[in-house]
Short mmCIF file of C-alpha atoms in Angstrom, two decimals:
data_model
loop_
_atom_site.label_atom_id
_atom_site.label_comp_id
_atom_site.label_asym_id
_atom_site.label_seq_id
_atom_site.Cartn_x
_atom_site.Cartn_y
_atom_site.Cartn_z
CA MET A 221 -71.22 28.62 98.16
CA ILE A 222 -70.43 28.03 94.47
CA SER A 223 -69.10 30.92 92.57
CA LEU A 224 -70.32 31.18 88.96
CA PRO A 225 -68.47 33.15 86.34
CA PRO A 226 -70.08 36.30 85.18
CA ALA A 227 -72.59 35.95 82.32
CA SER A 228 -70.54 38.18 80.14
CA ALA A 229 -67.50 35.97 80.49
CA ALA A 230 -69.49 32.88 79.52
CA ARG A 231 -70.75 34.64 76.40
CA GLU A 232 -67.22 35.69 75.42
CA THR A 233 -65.85 32.10 75.80
CA GLU A 234 -68.43 30.49 73.52
CA PRO A 235 -67.63 32.64 70.38
CA GLN A 236 -63.88 32.12 70.93
CA SER A 237 -64.36 28.27 70.96
CA GLY A 238 -66.50 28.47 67.84
CA ILE A 239 -63.85 30.57 66.04
CA GLN A 240 -61.15 28.03 66.93
CA LEU A 241 -63.25 25.12 65.50
CA MET A 242 -64.02 27.03 62.33
CA THR A 243 -60.37 27.92 61.95
CA PHE A 244 -59.28 24.32 62.44
CA ALA A 245 -61.90 23.12 59.94
CA ARG A 246 -60.74 25.66 57.38
CA LEU A 247 -57.13 24.59 57.97
CA SER A 248 -58.15 20.94 57.63
CA CYS A 249 -59.90 21.67 54.38
CA LEU A 250 -56.91 23.71 53.06
CA GLU A 251 -54.58 20.84 53.99
CA LEU A 252 -56.85 18.42 52.15
CA GLU A 253 -57.02 20.66 49.09
CA MET A 254 -53.12 21.11 49.12
CA LYS A 255 -52.68 17.24 49.33
CA GLY A 256 -55.17 16.79 46.49
CA LEU A 257 -53.30 19.40 44.36
CA LEU A 258 -49.98 17.75 45.14
CA ALA A 259 -51.37 14.41 43.99
CA VAL A 260 -52.70 15.87 40.78
CA PHE A 261 -49.42 17.63 40.21
CA SER A 262 -47.45 14.40 40.75
CA LEU A 263 -49.74 12.46 38.40
CA ILE A 264 -49.19 15.14 35.74
CA LEU A 265 -45.48 15.14 36.26
CA VAL A 266 -45.35 11.29 36.05
CA SER A 267 -47.50 11.23 32.98
CA SER A 268 -45.42 14.03 31.35
CA MET A 269 -42.15 12.13 32.04
CA ALA A 270 -43.68 8.96 30.55
CA ALA A 271 -44.83 10.78 27.48
CA ASN A 272 -41.38 12.35 27.09
CA VAL A 273 -39.76 8.98 27.25
CA ALA A 274 -42.16 7.54 24.74
CA LEU A 275 -41.58 10.59 22.41
CA MET A 276 -37.76 10.16 22.68
CA ASN A 277 -38.13 6.43 21.81
CA ALA A 278 -40.39 7.21 18.91
CA ASN A 279 -37.90 9.89 17.61
CA ARG A 280 -35.01 7.40 17.88
CA GLU A 281 -36.91 4.71 16.00
CA LEU A 282 -37.89 7.34 13.35
CA SER A 283 -34.34 8.59 12.92
CA ALA A 284 -33.12 5.03 12.58
CA GLU A 285 -35.82 4.31 10.03
CA LEU A 286 -35.10 7.50 8.01
CA SER A 287 -31.29 6.66 8.16
CA ARG A 288 -32.03 3.22 6.65
CA LYS A 289 -34.11 4.73 3.82
CA THR A 290 -31.86 7.66 3.06
CA THR A 291 -28.39 6.03 3.12
CA VAL A 292 -26.74 3.45 0.96
CA PRO A 293 -27.95 -0.16 1.89
CA ILE A 294 -25.07 -1.96 3.69
CA GLY A 295 -24.27 -5.50 2.65
CA VAL A 296 -26.23 -5.34 -0.59
CA VAL A 297 -24.58 -5.93 -4.00
CA LEU A 298 -25.20 -2.56 -5.78
CA PRO A 299 -25.78 -1.98 -9.53
CA PRO A 300 -23.30 -0.03 -11.70
CA LEU A 301 -23.11 3.75 -11.21
CA GLU A 302 -24.50 5.49 -14.34
CA GLY A 303 -24.30 9.08 -15.41
CA GLU A 304 -22.34 11.65 -17.50
CA ASP A 305 -19.04 13.31 -17.37
CA LEU A 306 -18.33 17.04 -17.84
CA SER A 307 -18.53 16.67 -21.57
CA GLY A 308 -21.80 14.92 -21.47
CA ASN A 309 -20.38 11.48 -22.34
CA ALA A 310 -22.11 8.48 -20.74
CA VAL A 311 -20.17 6.97 -17.84
CA LYS A 312 -20.87 3.58 -16.34
CA VAL A 313 -18.86 2.27 -13.48
CA ALA A 314 -19.27 -1.22 -12.10
CA ALA A 315 -19.68 -1.40 -8.37
CA ALA A 316 -17.64 -4.57 -8.19
CA ASN A 317 -13.89 -4.22 -8.70
CA PRO A 318 -12.21 -7.69 -8.46
CA GLY A 319 -9.37 -7.72 -6.04
CA HIS A 320 -9.77 -4.21 -4.73
CA PRO A 321 -12.24 -2.03 -2.85
CA THR A 322 -13.79 1.14 -4.24
CA VAL A 323 -14.34 4.33 -2.40
CA LEU A 324 -17.20 6.66 -3.45
CA PHE A 325 -16.73 10.34 -2.72
CA VAL A 326 -20.17 11.97 -2.96
CA PHE A 327 -20.12 15.72 -3.13
CA SER A 328 -21.77 18.94 -4.35
CA PRO A 329 -19.82 21.96 -5.62
CA THR A 330 -21.95 24.28 -3.54
CA CYS A 331 -21.92 22.17 -0.39
CA GLN A 332 -20.19 24.04 2.53
CA PHE A 333 -19.66 20.82 4.46
CA CYS A 334 -17.99 19.33 1.42
CA ALA A 335 -15.63 22.28 1.38
CA SER A 336 -14.55 21.42 4.86
CA ASN A 337 -14.21 17.77 4.10
CA TRP A 338 -12.06 18.10 0.91
CA PRO A 339 -8.71 18.20 2.81
CA ASN A 340 -9.70 14.92 4.45
CA TRP A 341 -10.45 13.34 1.10
CA LYS A 342 -7.13 14.68 -0.33
CA SER A 343 -5.32 13.07 2.59
CA ILE A 344 -7.07 9.72 1.95
CA LEU A 345 -6.32 9.93 -1.80
CA SER A 346 -2.53 10.34 -1.01
CA SER A 347 -2.55 6.55 -0.13
CA GLU A 348 -4.52 5.45 -3.24
CA ALA A 349 -1.42 4.82 -5.51
CA GLN A 350 0.26 2.58 -2.88
CA SER A 351 -2.94 0.69 -1.81
CA GLY A 352 -4.50 0.03 -5.20
CA TRP A 353 -8.08 0.81 -4.26
CA ARG A 354 -10.29 2.65 -6.68
CA PRO A 355 -11.61 6.25 -6.04
CA VAL A 356 -14.82 7.33 -7.79
CA PHE A 357 -16.31 10.75 -7.38
CA VAL A 358 -20.01 11.33 -7.55
CA ASN A 359 -21.45 14.87 -8.01
CA THR A 360 -25.10 15.07 -6.86
CA GLY A 361 -25.31 18.78 -7.05
CA ILE A 362 -25.10 21.23 -9.95
CA PRO A 363 -22.42 20.36 -12.62
CA SER A 364 -18.96 21.38 -11.61
CA ALA A 365 -16.32 22.72 -14.10
CA PRO A 366 -12.85 21.66 -15.20
CA ASP A 367 -11.24 24.30 -12.94
CA PHE A 368 -13.13 22.96 -10.00
CA GLN A 369 -12.04 19.39 -10.66
CA LYS A 370 -8.44 20.53 -11.10
CA SER A 371 -8.31 22.65 -8.04
CA HIS A 372 -9.67 19.85 -5.91
CA GLY A 373 -7.28 17.32 -7.50
CA ILE A 374 -9.94 14.92 -9.04
CA ASP A 375 -9.44 15.74 -12.73
CA HIS A 376 -7.70 12.50 -13.32
CA TYR A 377 -10.10 10.30 -11.36
CA ILE A 378 -13.37 8.84 -12.47
CA THR A 379 -16.10 11.41 -11.84
CA LEU A 380 -19.79 11.25 -12.53
CA GLU A 381 -21.11 14.81 -13.02
CA LYS A 382 -24.65 13.85 -13.62
CA ILE A 383 -26.04 10.57 -12.34
CA THR A 384 -29.17 8.84 -13.63
CA PRO A 385 -32.43 8.58 -11.51
CA GLY A 386 -31.70 4.80 -11.26
CA THR A 387 -28.39 5.32 -9.62
CA GLN A 388 -29.72 7.98 -7.34
CA LEU A 389 -32.39 5.59 -6.19
CA ALA A 390 -30.23 2.50 -5.77
CA TYR A 391 -27.48 4.27 -3.86
CA ARG A 392 -29.93 6.50 -1.89
CA PHE A 393 -27.83 9.56 -2.47
CA SER A 394 -29.43 12.23 -0.28
CA ALA A 395 -26.72 14.06 1.65
CA THR A 396 -23.29 15.49 1.01
CA PRO A 397 -20.49 14.89 1.66
CA GLU A 398 -20.75 11.19 1.86
CA THR A 399 -17.91 8.56 1.79
CA ILE A 400 -18.78 5.05 0.97
CA ILE A 401 -16.56 1.92 0.83
CA LEU A 402 -17.55 -0.94 -1.52
CA ASN A 403 -15.87 -4.19 -1.28
CA SER A 404 -14.53 -6.05 -4.34
CA GLU A 405 -17.90 -7.64 -4.91
CA GLY A 406 -19.66 -4.20 -5.09
CA LYS A 407 -21.42 -4.37 -1.61
CA ALA A 408 -21.33 -1.23 0.58
CA VAL A 409 -19.53 -2.18 3.81
CA GLN A 410 -18.99 1.13 5.41
CA MET A 411 -20.27 4.73 5.01
CA TRP A 412 -19.91 8.12 6.65
CA VAL A 413 -22.14 11.13 6.10
CA GLY A 414 -20.70 14.60 6.91
CA GLU A 415 -17.10 15.64 7.62
CA LEU A 416 -14.80 12.73 8.37
CA PRO A 417 -13.55 12.44 11.95
CA PRO A 418 -9.74 12.68 12.19
CA LYS A 419 -9.49 9.09 13.56
CA VAL A 420 -11.33 7.86 10.40
CA VAL A 421 -8.98 9.78 8.13
CA SER A 422 -5.81 8.60 9.85
CA GLY A 423 -6.86 4.94 9.81
CA PHE A 424 -8.54 4.98 6.44
CA SER A 425 -5.74 3.25 4.47
CA ARG A 426 -5.37 0.62 7.19
CA ALA A 427 -9.20 -0.08 7.22
CA LEU A 428 -9.17 -0.42 3.42
CA SER A 429 -6.41 -3.09 3.59
CA THR A 430 -8.75 -5.32 5.51
CA ILE A 431 -11.61 -5.10 2.99
CA HIS A 432 -11.69 -7.49 0.04
#
């Protein structure tokens, strides 16, 4: 004789199986949703990284372009520097200096970075008498004073206190301090913006000896 389970037991088993199926279905849906979210997150992350790389490249190109437009053009024969001295007398300095290079020291009396760089320039100037190169100081800020020039040791050098718009445009003076080397033909061959690194200062005289 076949023994059948009680009717109550059969009724209890059917709901438990249904609950298990529903739970499995819910877990499957949740798993699919999580996979979908992970896929979307990965796509956003990849897109963000690509956008950041593109932005960095664009910024690098923009910086290079701005640098080309706001610093002295290298390898170009430059026109004479024109301006005035402290007394208001016209000053005109040819960029070319046959046989010797010229160094332009571009400053502003109120520039804090210039104040930090003056010791470097004084160190460079100490080799001027022996090497024969020509120093020219260019003030792109407010006019200085005799005391300022004397205290900085430039009172016996050529100094343009007020430059003409044409000189400003041709040399693209836009930052201070700036150190520019012109060869004997009046072409800019090297330039530095900001405080000079120690290696540049120590090797400046040697570098000038190779420029003609």
